[in-house]
Coordinates of C-alpha atoms in Angstrom, one line a residue:
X155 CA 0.0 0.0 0.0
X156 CA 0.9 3.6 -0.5
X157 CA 1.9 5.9 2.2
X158 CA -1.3 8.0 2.0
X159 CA -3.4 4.6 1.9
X160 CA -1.5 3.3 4.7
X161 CA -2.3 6.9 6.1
X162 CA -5.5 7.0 5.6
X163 CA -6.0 3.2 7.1
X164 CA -4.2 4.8 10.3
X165 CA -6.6 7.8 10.3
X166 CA -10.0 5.4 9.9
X167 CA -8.5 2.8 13.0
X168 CA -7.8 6.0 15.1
X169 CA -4.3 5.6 15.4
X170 CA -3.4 9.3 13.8
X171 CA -5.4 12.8 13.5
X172 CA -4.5 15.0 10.8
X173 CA -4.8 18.5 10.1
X174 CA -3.5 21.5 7.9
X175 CA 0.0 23.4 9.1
X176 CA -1.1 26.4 10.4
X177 CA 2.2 28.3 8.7
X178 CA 2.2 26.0 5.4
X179 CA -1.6 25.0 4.6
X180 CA 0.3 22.7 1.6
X181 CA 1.9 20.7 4.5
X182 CA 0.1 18.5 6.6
X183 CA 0.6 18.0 10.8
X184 CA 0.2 14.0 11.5
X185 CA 0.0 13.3 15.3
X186 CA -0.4 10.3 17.1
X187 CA -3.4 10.1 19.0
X188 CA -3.5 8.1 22.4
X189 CA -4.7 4.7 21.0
X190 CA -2.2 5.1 18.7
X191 CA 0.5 5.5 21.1
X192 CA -0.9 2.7 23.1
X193 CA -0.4 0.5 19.7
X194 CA 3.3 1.7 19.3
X195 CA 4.1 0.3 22.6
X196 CA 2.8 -2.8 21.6
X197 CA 4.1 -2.9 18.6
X198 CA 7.7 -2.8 20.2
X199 CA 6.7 -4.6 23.4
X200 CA 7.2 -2.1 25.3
X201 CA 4.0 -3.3 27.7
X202 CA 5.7 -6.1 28.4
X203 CA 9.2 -4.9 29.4
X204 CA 9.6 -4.5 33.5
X205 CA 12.2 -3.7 36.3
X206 CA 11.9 -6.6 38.6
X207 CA 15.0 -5.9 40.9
X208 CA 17.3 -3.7 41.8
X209 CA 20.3 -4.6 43.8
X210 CA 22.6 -1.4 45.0
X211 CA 25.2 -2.8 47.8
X212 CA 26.1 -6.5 47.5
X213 CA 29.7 -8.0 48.0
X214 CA 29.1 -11.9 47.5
X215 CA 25.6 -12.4 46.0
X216 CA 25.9 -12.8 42.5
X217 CA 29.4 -11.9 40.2
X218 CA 29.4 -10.5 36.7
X219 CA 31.9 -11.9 33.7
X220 CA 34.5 -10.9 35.3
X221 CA 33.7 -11.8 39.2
X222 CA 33.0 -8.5 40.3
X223 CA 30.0 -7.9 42.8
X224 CA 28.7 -5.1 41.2
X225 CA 25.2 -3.2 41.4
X226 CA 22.8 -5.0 38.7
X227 CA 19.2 -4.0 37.1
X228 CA 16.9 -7.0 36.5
X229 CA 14.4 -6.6 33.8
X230 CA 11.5 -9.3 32.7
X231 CA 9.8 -10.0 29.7
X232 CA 6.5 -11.1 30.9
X233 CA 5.2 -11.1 27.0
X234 CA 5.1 -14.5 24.4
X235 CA 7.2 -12.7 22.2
X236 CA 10.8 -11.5 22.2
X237 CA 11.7 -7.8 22.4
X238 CA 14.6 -6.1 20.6
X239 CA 15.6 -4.2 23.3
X240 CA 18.6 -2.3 21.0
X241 CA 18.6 1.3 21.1
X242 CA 16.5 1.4 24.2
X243 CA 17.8 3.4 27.6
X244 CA 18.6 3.5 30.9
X245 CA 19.7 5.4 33.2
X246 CA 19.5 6.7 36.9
X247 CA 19.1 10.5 36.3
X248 CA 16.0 12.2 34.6
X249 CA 17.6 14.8 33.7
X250 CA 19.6 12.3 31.5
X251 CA 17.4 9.5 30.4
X252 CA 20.1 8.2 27.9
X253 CA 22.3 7.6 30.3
X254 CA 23.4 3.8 29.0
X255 CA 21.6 2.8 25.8
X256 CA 21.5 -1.0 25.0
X257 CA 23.5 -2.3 22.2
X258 CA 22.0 -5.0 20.4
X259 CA 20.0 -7.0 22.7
X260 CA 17.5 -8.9 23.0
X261 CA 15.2 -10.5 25.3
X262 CA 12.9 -13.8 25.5
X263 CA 9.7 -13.7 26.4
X264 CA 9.3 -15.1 30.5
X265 CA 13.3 -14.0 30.3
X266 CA 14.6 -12.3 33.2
X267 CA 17.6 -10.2 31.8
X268 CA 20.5 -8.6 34.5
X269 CA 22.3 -6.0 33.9
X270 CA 25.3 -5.5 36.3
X271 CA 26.6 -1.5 36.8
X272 CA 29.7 -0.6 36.0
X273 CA 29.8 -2.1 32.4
X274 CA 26.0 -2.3 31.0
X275 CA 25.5 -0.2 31.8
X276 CA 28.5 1.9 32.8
X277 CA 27.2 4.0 35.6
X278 CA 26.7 2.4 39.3
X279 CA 23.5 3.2 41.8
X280 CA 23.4 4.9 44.8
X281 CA 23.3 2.7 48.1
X282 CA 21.5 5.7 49.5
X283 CA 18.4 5.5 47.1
X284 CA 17.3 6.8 44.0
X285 CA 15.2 6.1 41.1
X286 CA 16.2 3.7 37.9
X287 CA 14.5 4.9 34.3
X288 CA 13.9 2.7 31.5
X289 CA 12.7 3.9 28.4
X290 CA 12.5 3.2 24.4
X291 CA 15.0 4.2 21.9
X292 CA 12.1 7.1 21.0
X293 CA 12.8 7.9 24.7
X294 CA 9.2 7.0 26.0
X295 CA 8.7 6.3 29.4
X296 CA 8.5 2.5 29.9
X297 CA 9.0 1.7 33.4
X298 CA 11.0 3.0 36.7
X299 CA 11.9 2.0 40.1
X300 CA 12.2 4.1 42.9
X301 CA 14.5 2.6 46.2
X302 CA 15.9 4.0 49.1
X303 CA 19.0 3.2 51.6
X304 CA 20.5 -0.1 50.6
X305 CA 20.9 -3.1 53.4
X306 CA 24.1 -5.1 51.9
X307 CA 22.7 -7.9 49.8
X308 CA 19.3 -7.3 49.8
X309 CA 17.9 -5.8 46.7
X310 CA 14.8 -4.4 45.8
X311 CA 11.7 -5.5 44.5
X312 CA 9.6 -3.1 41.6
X313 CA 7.7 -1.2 44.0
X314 CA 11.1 -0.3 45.6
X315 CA 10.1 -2.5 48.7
X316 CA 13.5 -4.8 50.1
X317 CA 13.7 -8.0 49.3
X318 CA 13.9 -10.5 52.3
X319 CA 15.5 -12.7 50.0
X320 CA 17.1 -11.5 47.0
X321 CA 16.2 -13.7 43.7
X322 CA 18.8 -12.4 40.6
X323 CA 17.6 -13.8 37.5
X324 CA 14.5 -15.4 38.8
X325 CA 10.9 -14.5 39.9
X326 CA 10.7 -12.5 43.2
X327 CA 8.8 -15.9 45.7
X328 CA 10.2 -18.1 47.8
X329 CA 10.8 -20.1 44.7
X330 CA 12.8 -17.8 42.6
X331 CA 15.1 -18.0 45.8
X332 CA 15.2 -21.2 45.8
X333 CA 16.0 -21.7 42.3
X334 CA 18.4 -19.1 42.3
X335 CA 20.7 -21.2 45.0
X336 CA 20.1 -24.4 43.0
X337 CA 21.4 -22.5 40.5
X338 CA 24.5 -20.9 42.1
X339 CA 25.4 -24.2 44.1
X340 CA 29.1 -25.3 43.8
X341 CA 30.5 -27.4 40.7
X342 CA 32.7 -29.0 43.2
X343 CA 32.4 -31.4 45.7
X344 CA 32.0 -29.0 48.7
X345 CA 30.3 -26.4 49.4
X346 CA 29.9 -23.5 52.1
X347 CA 26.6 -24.2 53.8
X348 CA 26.0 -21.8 56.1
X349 CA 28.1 -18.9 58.0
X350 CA 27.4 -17.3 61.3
X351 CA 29.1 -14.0 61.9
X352 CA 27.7 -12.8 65.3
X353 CA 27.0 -15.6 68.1
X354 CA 26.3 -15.5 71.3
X355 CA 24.1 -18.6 71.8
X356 CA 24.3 -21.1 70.1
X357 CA 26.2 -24.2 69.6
X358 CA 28.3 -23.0 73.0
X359 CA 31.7 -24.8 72.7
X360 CA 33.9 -25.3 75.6
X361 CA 33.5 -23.5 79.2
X362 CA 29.9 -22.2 77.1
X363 CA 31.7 -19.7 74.9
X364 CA 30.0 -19.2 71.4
X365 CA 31.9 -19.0 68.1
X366 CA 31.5 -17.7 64.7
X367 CA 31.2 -20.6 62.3
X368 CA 31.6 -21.9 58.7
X369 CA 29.7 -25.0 57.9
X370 CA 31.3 -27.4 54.8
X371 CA 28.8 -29.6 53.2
X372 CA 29.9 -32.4 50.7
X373 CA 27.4 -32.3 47.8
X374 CA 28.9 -35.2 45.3
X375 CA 28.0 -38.6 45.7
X376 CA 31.6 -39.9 47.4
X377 CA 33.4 -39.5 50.7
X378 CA 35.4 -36.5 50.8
X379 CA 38.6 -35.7 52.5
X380 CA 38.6 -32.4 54.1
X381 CA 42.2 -32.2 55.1
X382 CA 43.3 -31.5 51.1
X383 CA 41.0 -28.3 51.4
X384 CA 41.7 -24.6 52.9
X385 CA 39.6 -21.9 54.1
X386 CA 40.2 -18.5 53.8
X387 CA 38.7 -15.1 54.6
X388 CA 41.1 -13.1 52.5
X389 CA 41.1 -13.7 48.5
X390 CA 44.8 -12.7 48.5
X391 CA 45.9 -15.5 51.1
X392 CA 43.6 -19.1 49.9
X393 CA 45.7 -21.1 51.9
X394 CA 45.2 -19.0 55.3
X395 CA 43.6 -22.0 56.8
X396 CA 44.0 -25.7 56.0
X397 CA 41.0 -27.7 57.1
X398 CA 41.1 -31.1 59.4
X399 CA 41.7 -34.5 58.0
X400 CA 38.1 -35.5 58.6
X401 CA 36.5 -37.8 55.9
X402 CA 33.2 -36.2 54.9
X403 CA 30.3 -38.3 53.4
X404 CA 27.9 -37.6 51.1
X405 CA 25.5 -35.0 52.1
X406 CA 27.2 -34.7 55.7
X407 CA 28.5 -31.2 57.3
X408 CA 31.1 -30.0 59.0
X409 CA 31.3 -27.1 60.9
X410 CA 34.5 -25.1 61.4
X411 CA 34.8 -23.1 65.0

């Protein structure tokens, strides 16, 4: 079809109004009208693109490419079809709204897409609160996120409300969490169950003073011998701490005072 039929279709569905220039009566204004702009954002998705989570202060969470613990952005794509996200922006500052714009990307639908600060995009978030912006590569408003002071590892959910248990990459339920550690659990035969960093009650050791604890949990199918292993709290020292010679079954624990 023409571009004056295809016009014209536009004009009869109600997607565009059309009238004379004032200045130039050869020359005519075409304007989108509201259920037209309402069918641009389909068109693109754009209904179906969401911030899901918004982490601001973590330090062991969840590493990017290169193992940093950076700030990330979460976004969803809660549509059956994929969006081509290239072009589009984000950014942490209205006043900029271009901030970081996406290079070729694209997202699934039911995909949840993080973005880690510091690289895409190249701007980090305040731990004091603040509001993330997304919007179109025509710069329309899509979605934004409003937090406030960070608690270290917890991130927040869209309506800027902390997470009690932060779920990268996954829906924000109890089930997101839990697939997000079934995701993230060690390759290797051991991994670090559980750590206590403040104790003052429980599991009292000798004469009933309390510890701080690390507890190693074999996770393969075959004894393992904990004595060929260190621990460290210091990424510059790995060897700081060698761990006993105790022979660890499958699915046991051991708990280092």
């Amino acid at each position: 079809a023409s571009l004056s039929e295809t016009l014209c279709k536009m004009e009869k569905d109600g997607l565009i109004s059309r009238e004379k220039c004032e200045n130039d009566r050869r020359n005519v204004l075409i304007t989108l009208t509201e259920a037209g702009f309402e069918a641009f954002l389909n068109a693109i998705g754009a209904k179906n693109i969401t911030i899901t989570e918004v982490m601001s202060s973590q330090d062991t969470l969840v590493a990017d490419q290169n193992g940093q613990f950076n700030d990330y952005i979460e976004l969803y794509n809660s549509g059956e079809t994929e969006v081509d996200l290239t072009g589009w922006r984000l950014s942490d500052d209205a006043a900029v709204p271009d901030k970081w714009v996406f290079p070729q990307t694209i997202i699934a639908p039911g995909q949840y897409l993080l973005l880690f600060c510091g690289s895409a995009p190249d701007f980090n978030l305040s731990a004091d609160g603040e509001t993330v912006l997304l919007s179109t590569f025509a710069g329309t408003s899509v979605d934004q996120v409003t937090f406030g002071k960070a608690e270290l590892n917890r991130s927040f959910d869209h309506s800027g409300q902390l997470l009690t248990k932060p779920t990268p990459g996954y829906e924000n339920t109890d089930a997101g969490y839990t697939a997000f550690c079934d995701g993230h659990v060690s390759a290797g035969p051991l991994a670090i169950w559980e750590v206590m960093t403040s104790n003052d009650k429980y599991l009292p050791q000798a004469l009933g003073v309390c510890y701080d604890w690390v507890e190693i949990k074999n996770i393969s199918d075959e004894a393992v011998d904990l004595g060929n292993y260190t621990l460290t709290d210091d990424p510059d020292s790995p060897l700081l701490f060698k761990l006993p010679a105790v022979t660890l079954q499958p699915g046991a624990t051991h708990i280092i005072f």
